[in-house]
Every structure is written in structure tokens, then in C-alpha cells.
């Protein structure tokens, strides 16, 4: 099972890096994927977990700074936070945050909820999305590497517990 999830994980990294390069540089998709794979393999093989932990920290800093800059900009682009909340989910003229069945209908005359699933089906859909992500990450080599890199088993447990809480609260 670990080998299959590992292959899927690496393939997803290659694919996503290739797509990112294709969209930002205009390179052919196959060439961009090969370049992305080469970069990932080089960083992994040149520095191992130490290099990966450093690139993770750099990524965290870049993402955090980007969010601090972009979130206020995005809210101002739509007219502010209150305007965002007032218009959230209105692509199909749905009320915002419509997870649960409300009996209301969209422009096509269908009842709706989360992704147009209403009632208990909407709740099951939301739970299944969380379960898919949660269980999908269990065999992830990145998590295993982090656990093996911890100084003690207690540190690994504490790190995973805190990480799990953050993951649950932020919904990432």
C-alpha cells in the first residue's frame, strides 16, 4: 500500500510542478513536467530530508507572505469583506454557505445544498471530502519522512497531534 501511495504522491508532484511551469512559462506540458521532475529529484537527492525541510520552510514563508498581501487585496477587489459574504455562492443565485437543504431552488428550478447536494446527502458529501483528504494523507511519504526525522517518538506524536488540529481547524 505504501508503494502505491508513494507512486501516486510523486506522480502528483511531477504533474503539479509541470502544470505550474507550463502555465507560468508557456513551455510544452511534457517538457515542463520533465523539468519539474528533474528539479524535485535534484533537491531530494542533493540534500535529502535536510534540504526538503529547508524548502518547506521557504515555501511556508512565501505562502504566508502571499496570503497576508493577497487576502486584503482580494477582499478590496470584490468591495470588502461584507460584500464578499453577501455575494458568496451567487454564481447560480444560491444563498451563501448553502450546505444544508433549504427547500429553495436555483435558477434551473432544482433544490440545492453543498455542490447542489441537499439534506443528508450534502452532509455526507462534506464528511466524505474530509475523510478522503484525511485518509489519503495517511500513506503519504512526506508524513512518514517527518515522523522518522523527529528526535524522539514523543516529538513525532506531538507534532502530528498539533498538525492534525491545525489541519482540522483550517480545513487545508
PDB file of C-alpha atoms in Angstrom:
ATOM      1  CA  UNK A   1       0.000   0.000   0.000  1.00  0.00           C
ATOM      2  CA  UNK A   2       2.830   2.395   0.867  1.00  0.00           C
ATOM      3  CA  UNK A   3       4.448   1.833  -2.540  1.00  0.00           C
ATOM      4  CA  UNK A   4       1.202   2.635  -4.373  1.00  0.00           C
ATOM      5  CA  UNK A   5       0.550   5.791  -2.374  1.00  0.00           C
ATOM      6  CA  UNK A   6       4.187   6.783  -2.819  1.00  0.00           C
ATOM      7  CA  UNK A   7       3.978   6.404  -6.592  1.00  0.00           C
ATOM      8  CA  UNK A   8       0.739   8.396  -6.660  1.00  0.00           C
ATOM      9  CA  UNK A   9       2.265  11.095  -4.434  1.00  0.00           C
ATOM     10  CA  UNK A  10       5.363  11.503  -6.614  1.00  0.00           C
ATOM     11  CA  UNK A  11       3.270  11.478  -9.798  1.00  0.00           C
ATOM     12  CA  UNK A  12       1.055  14.226  -8.366  1.00  0.00           C
ATOM     13  CA  UNK A  13       4.119  16.332  -7.511  1.00  0.00           C
ATOM     14  CA  UNK A  14       5.561  15.897 -11.007  1.00  0.00           C
ATOM     15  CA  UNK A  15       2.219  16.696 -12.618  1.00  0.00           C
ATOM     16  CA  UNK A  16       1.538  19.766 -10.488  1.00  0.00           C
ATOM     17  CA  UNK A  17       5.052  21.173 -10.919  1.00  0.00           C
ATOM     18  CA  UNK A  18       4.794  20.569 -14.678  1.00  0.00           C
ATOM     19  CA  UNK A  19       1.431  22.317 -14.819  1.00  0.00           C
ATOM     20  CA  UNK A  20       2.781  25.255 -12.817  1.00  0.00           C
ATOM     21  CA  UNK A  21       5.755  25.613 -15.156  1.00  0.00           C
ATOM     22  CA  UNK A  22       3.554  25.256 -18.221  1.00  0.00           C
ATOM     23  CA  UNK A  23       1.210  27.995 -17.063  1.00  0.00           C
ATOM     24  CA  UNK A  24       3.927  30.403 -15.924  1.00  0.00           C
ATOM     25  CA  UNK A  25       6.464  29.891 -18.732  1.00  0.00           C
ATOM     26  CA  UNK A  26       4.401  28.657 -21.675  1.00  0.00           C
ATOM     27  CA  UNK A  27       6.600  25.558 -22.036  1.00  0.00           C
ATOM     28  CA  UNK A  28       5.148  22.425 -23.591  1.00  0.00           C
ATOM     29  CA  UNK A  29       3.397  20.389 -20.859  1.00  0.00           C
ATOM     30  CA  UNK A  30       5.631  17.330 -21.258  1.00  0.00           C
ATOM     31  CA  UNK A  31       8.815  19.415 -21.202  1.00  0.00           C
ATOM     32  CA  UNK A  32       7.573  21.358 -18.170  1.00  0.00           C
ATOM     33  CA  UNK A  33       6.789  18.108 -16.338  1.00  0.00           C
ATOM     34  CA  UNK A  34      10.253  16.712 -17.109  1.00  0.00           C
ATOM     35  CA  UNK A  35      11.895  19.935 -15.864  1.00  0.00           C
ATOM     36  CA  UNK A  36       9.745  19.864 -12.722  1.00  0.00           C
ATOM     37  CA  UNK A  37      10.618  16.219 -12.083  1.00  0.00           C
ATOM     38  CA  UNK A  38      14.313  16.981 -12.532  1.00  0.00           C
ATOM     39  CA  UNK A  39      14.148  19.851 -10.026  1.00  0.00           C
ATOM     40  CA  UNK A  40      12.277  17.729  -7.465  1.00  0.00           C
ATOM     41  CA  UNK A  41      14.683  14.804  -7.885  1.00  0.00           C
ATOM     42  CA  UNK A  42      17.751  17.065  -7.713  1.00  0.00           C
ATOM     43  CA  UNK A  43      16.657  18.779  -4.491  1.00  0.00           C
ATOM     44  CA  UNK A  44      15.649  15.446  -2.928  1.00  0.00           C
ATOM     45  CA  UNK A  45      18.829  13.631  -3.883  1.00  0.00           C
ATOM     46  CA  UNK A  46      21.254  16.502  -3.254  1.00  0.00           C
ATOM     47  CA  UNK A  47      20.190  17.327   0.263  1.00  0.00           C
ATOM     48  CA  UNK A  48      17.761  14.672   1.405  1.00  0.00           C
ATOM     49  CA  UNK A  49      15.358  15.467   4.231  1.00  0.00           C
ATOM     50  CA  UNK A  50      17.510  18.399   5.368  1.00  0.00           C
ATOM     51  CA  UNK A  51      17.128  20.140   2.005  1.00  0.00           C
ATOM     52  CA  UNK A  52      13.429  19.313   1.853  1.00  0.00           C
ATOM     53  CA  UNK A  53      12.816  20.740   5.314  1.00  0.00           C
ATOM     54  CA  UNK A  54      14.550  23.954   4.256  1.00  0.00           C
ATOM     55  CA  UNK A  55      12.480  24.221   1.058  1.00  0.00           C
ATOM     56  CA  UNK A  56       9.355  23.536   3.139  1.00  0.00           C
ATOM     57  CA  UNK A  57      10.263  26.452   5.417  1.00  0.00           C
ATOM     58  CA  UNK A  58      10.887  28.739   2.437  1.00  0.00           C
ATOM     59  CA  UNK A  59       7.562  27.653   0.919  1.00  0.00           C
ATOM     60  CA  UNK A  60       5.779  28.332   4.204  1.00  0.00           C
ATOM     61  CA  UNK A  61       7.257  31.831   4.395  1.00  0.00           C
ATOM     62  CA  UNK A  62       6.391  32.632   0.764  1.00  0.00           C
ATOM     63  CA  UNK A  63       2.823  31.318   1.127  1.00  0.00           C
ATOM     64  CA  UNK A  64       2.279  33.186   4.401  1.00  0.00           C
ATOM     65  CA  UNK A  65       3.556  36.475   2.985  1.00  0.00           C
ATOM     66  CA  UNK A  66       1.450  35.937  -0.153  1.00  0.00           C
ATOM     67  CA  UNK A  67      -1.681  35.360   1.924  1.00  0.00           C
ATOM     68  CA  UNK A  68      -1.037  38.404   4.092  1.00  0.00           C
ATOM     69  CA  UNK A  69      -0.754  40.503   0.931  1.00  0.00           C
ATOM     70  CA  UNK A  70      -3.413  38.856  -1.248  1.00  0.00           C
ATOM     71  CA  UNK A  71      -6.321  38.334   1.142  1.00  0.00           C
ATOM     72  CA  UNK A  72      -6.873  42.050   1.822  1.00  0.00           C
ATOM     73  CA  UNK A  73      -6.324  42.789  -1.878  1.00  0.00           C
ATOM     74  CA  UNK A  74      -8.881  40.120  -2.867  1.00  0.00           C
ATOM     75  CA  UNK A  75     -11.462  41.473  -0.416  1.00  0.00           C
ATOM     76  CA  UNK A  76     -10.940  45.014  -1.701  1.00  0.00           C
ATOM     77  CA  UNK A  77     -11.335  43.780  -5.296  1.00  0.00           C
ATOM     78  CA  UNK A  78     -14.846  42.489  -4.513  1.00  0.00           C
ATOM     79  CA  UNK A  79     -15.890  45.504  -2.451  1.00  0.00           C
ATOM     80  CA  UNK A  80     -14.801  44.426   1.025  1.00  0.00           C
ATOM     81  CA  UNK A  81     -15.427  41.516   3.368  1.00  0.00           C
ATOM     82  CA  UNK A  82     -19.125  42.277   3.884  1.00  0.00           C
ATOM     83  CA  UNK A  83     -19.704  42.406   0.125  1.00  0.00           C
ATOM     84  CA  UNK A  84     -17.860  39.098  -0.250  1.00  0.00           C
ATOM     85  CA  UNK A  85     -20.065  37.423   2.362  1.00  0.00           C
ATOM     86  CA  UNK A  86     -23.219  38.935   0.881  1.00  0.00           C
ATOM     87  CA  UNK A  87     -22.441  37.598  -2.594  1.00  0.00           C
ATOM     88  CA  UNK A  88     -20.739  34.286  -1.749  1.00  0.00           C
ATOM     89  CA  UNK A  89     -22.208  31.411  -3.704  1.00  0.00           C
ATOM     90  CA  UNK A  90     -24.265  33.544  -6.065  1.00  0.00           C
ATOM     91  CA  UNK A  91     -22.891  32.115  -9.304  1.00  0.00           C
ATOM     92  CA  UNK A  92     -26.124  30.127  -9.580  1.00  0.00           C
ATOM     93  CA  UNK A  93     -28.061  32.632  -7.464  1.00  0.00           C
ATOM     94  CA  UNK A  94     -27.730  30.382  -4.423  1.00  0.00           C
ATOM     95  CA  UNK A  95     -27.658  31.752  -0.890  1.00  0.00           C
ATOM     96  CA  UNK A  96     -24.198  31.793   0.644  1.00  0.00           C
ATOM     97  CA  UNK A  97     -22.918  28.830   2.615  1.00  0.00           C
ATOM     98  CA  UNK A  98     -25.743  26.519   1.487  1.00  0.00           C
ATOM     99  CA  UNK A  99     -24.541  23.179   2.865  1.00  0.00           C
ATOM    100  CA  UNK A 100     -27.846  22.065   4.309  1.00  0.00           C
ATOM    101  CA  UNK A 101     -31.061  21.533   2.408  1.00  0.00           C
ATOM    102  CA  UNK A 102     -33.164  24.660   2.487  1.00  0.00           C
ATOM    103  CA  UNK A 103     -36.038  23.860   0.129  1.00  0.00           C
ATOM    104  CA  UNK A 104     -35.021  26.830  -2.049  1.00  0.00           C
ATOM    105  CA  UNK A 105     -34.387  26.361  -5.741  1.00  0.00           C
ATOM    106  CA  UNK A 106     -31.694  27.605  -8.102  1.00  0.00           C
ATOM    107  CA  UNK A 107     -32.234  29.248 -11.495  1.00  0.00           C
ATOM    108  CA  UNK A 108     -32.903  25.829 -13.086  1.00  0.00           C
ATOM    109  CA  UNK A 109     -35.608  25.018 -10.521  1.00  0.00           C
ATOM    110  CA  UNK A 110     -33.524  22.414  -8.641  1.00  0.00           C
ATOM    111  CA  UNK A 111     -33.148  22.326  -4.861  1.00  0.00           C
ATOM    112  CA  UNK A 112     -29.600  22.653  -3.659  1.00  0.00           C
ATOM    113  CA  UNK A 113     -27.053  22.364  -0.890  1.00  0.00           C
ATOM    114  CA  UNK A 114     -23.293  21.903  -0.992  1.00  0.00           C
ATOM    115  CA  UNK A 115     -22.415  21.382  -4.654  1.00  0.00           C
ATOM    116  CA  UNK A 116     -26.151  21.056  -5.286  1.00  0.00           C
ATOM    117  CA  UNK A 117     -26.468  18.162  -2.836  1.00  0.00           C
ATOM    118  CA  UNK A 118     -29.128  18.865  -0.249  1.00  0.00           C
ATOM    119  CA  UNK A 119     -30.079  17.463   3.133  1.00  0.00           C
ATOM    120  CA  UNK A 120     -28.298  14.431   4.481  1.00  0.00           C
ATOM    121  CA  UNK A 121     -26.630  13.880   1.095  1.00  0.00           C
ATOM    122  CA  UNK A 122     -24.955  17.301   1.427  1.00  0.00           C
ATOM    123  CA  UNK A 123     -23.712  16.439   4.917  1.00  0.00           C
ATOM    124  CA  UNK A 124     -22.408  13.051   3.707  1.00  0.00           C
ATOM    125  CA  UNK A 125     -20.677  14.779   0.791  1.00  0.00           C
ATOM    126  CA  UNK A 126     -18.898  17.210   3.122  1.00  0.00           C
ATOM    127  CA  UNK A 127     -17.847  14.430   5.522  1.00  0.00           C
ATOM    128  CA  UNK A 128     -16.599  12.250   2.658  1.00  0.00           C
ATOM    129  CA  UNK A 129     -14.458  15.127   1.342  1.00  0.00           C
ATOM    130  CA  UNK A 130     -12.769  15.452   4.759  1.00  0.00           C
ATOM    131  CA  UNK A 131     -12.315  11.671   5.041  1.00  0.00           C
ATOM    132  CA  UNK A 132     -10.801  11.415   1.550  1.00  0.00           C
ATOM    133  CA  UNK A 133      -8.201  14.033   2.375  1.00  0.00           C
ATOM    134  CA  UNK A 134      -7.545  12.693   5.879  1.00  0.00           C
ATOM    135  CA  UNK A 135      -7.112   9.051   4.909  1.00  0.00           C
ATOM    136  CA  UNK A 136      -5.472   9.946   1.609  1.00  0.00           C
ATOM    137  CA  UNK A 137      -2.606  11.575   3.500  1.00  0.00           C
ATOM    138  CA  UNK A 138      -2.002   8.657   5.874  1.00  0.00           C
ATOM    139  CA  UNK A 139       0.293   6.792   3.491  1.00  0.00           C
ATOM    140  CA  UNK A 140       1.983   9.954   2.312  1.00  0.00           C
ATOM    141  CA  UNK A 141       5.777   9.624   2.238  1.00  0.00           C
ATOM    142  CA  UNK A 142       6.147  13.241   3.325  1.00  0.00           C
ATOM    143  CA  UNK A 143       4.390  12.495   6.617  1.00  0.00           C
ATOM    144  CA  UNK A 144       6.452   9.346   7.134  1.00  0.00           C
ATOM    145  CA  UNK A 145       9.674  11.252   6.497  1.00  0.00           C
ATOM    146  CA  UNK A 146       8.688  13.909   9.025  1.00  0.00           C
ATOM    147  CA  UNK A 147       7.868  11.263  11.627  1.00  0.00           C
ATOM    148  CA  UNK A 148      11.182   9.492  11.069  1.00  0.00           C
ATOM    149  CA  UNK A 149      13.090  12.791  11.277  1.00  0.00           C
ATOM    150  CA  UNK A 150      11.724  13.667  14.727  1.00  0.00           C
ATOM    151  CA  UNK A 151      14.252  13.460  17.543  1.00  0.00           C
ATOM    152  CA  UNK A 152      12.003  11.285  19.717  1.00  0.00           C
ATOM    153  CA  UNK A 153       8.796   9.362  19.246  1.00  0.00           C
ATOM    154  CA  UNK A 154       7.160  11.816  21.655  1.00  0.00           C
ATOM    155  CA  UNK A 155       8.151  14.724  19.406  1.00  0.00           C
ATOM    156  CA  UNK A 156       6.694  12.893  16.405  1.00  0.00           C
ATOM    157  CA  UNK A 157       3.414  12.259  18.232  1.00  0.00           C
ATOM    158  CA  UNK A 158       3.201  15.844  19.487  1.00  0.00           C
ATOM    159  CA  UNK A 159       3.969  17.216  16.017  1.00  0.00           C
ATOM    160  CA  UNK A 160       1.330  15.060  14.357  1.00  0.00           C
ATOM    161  CA  UNK A 161      -1.245  15.929  17.008  1.00  0.00           C
ATOM    162  CA  UNK A 162      -0.657  19.676  16.646  1.00  0.00           C
ATOM    163  CA  UNK A 163      -0.516  19.375  12.853  1.00  0.00           C
ATOM    164  CA  UNK A 164      -3.775  17.412  12.843  1.00  0.00           C
ATOM    165  CA  UNK A 165      -5.518  20.059  14.939  1.00  0.00           C
ATOM    166  CA  UNK A 166      -4.284  22.849  12.674  1.00  0.00           C
ATOM    167  CA  UNK A 167      -5.347  20.825   9.630  1.00  0.00           C
ATOM    168  CA  UNK A 168      -8.800  20.268  11.103  1.00  0.00           C
ATOM    169  CA  UNK A 169      -9.292  23.877  12.191  1.00  0.00           C
ATOM    170  CA  UNK A 170      -8.015  25.476   8.990  1.00  0.00           C
ATOM    171  CA  UNK A 171      -9.516  22.859   6.692  1.00  0.00           C
ATOM    172  CA  UNK A 172      -6.453  22.704   4.497  1.00  0.00           C
TER     173      UNK A 172
END
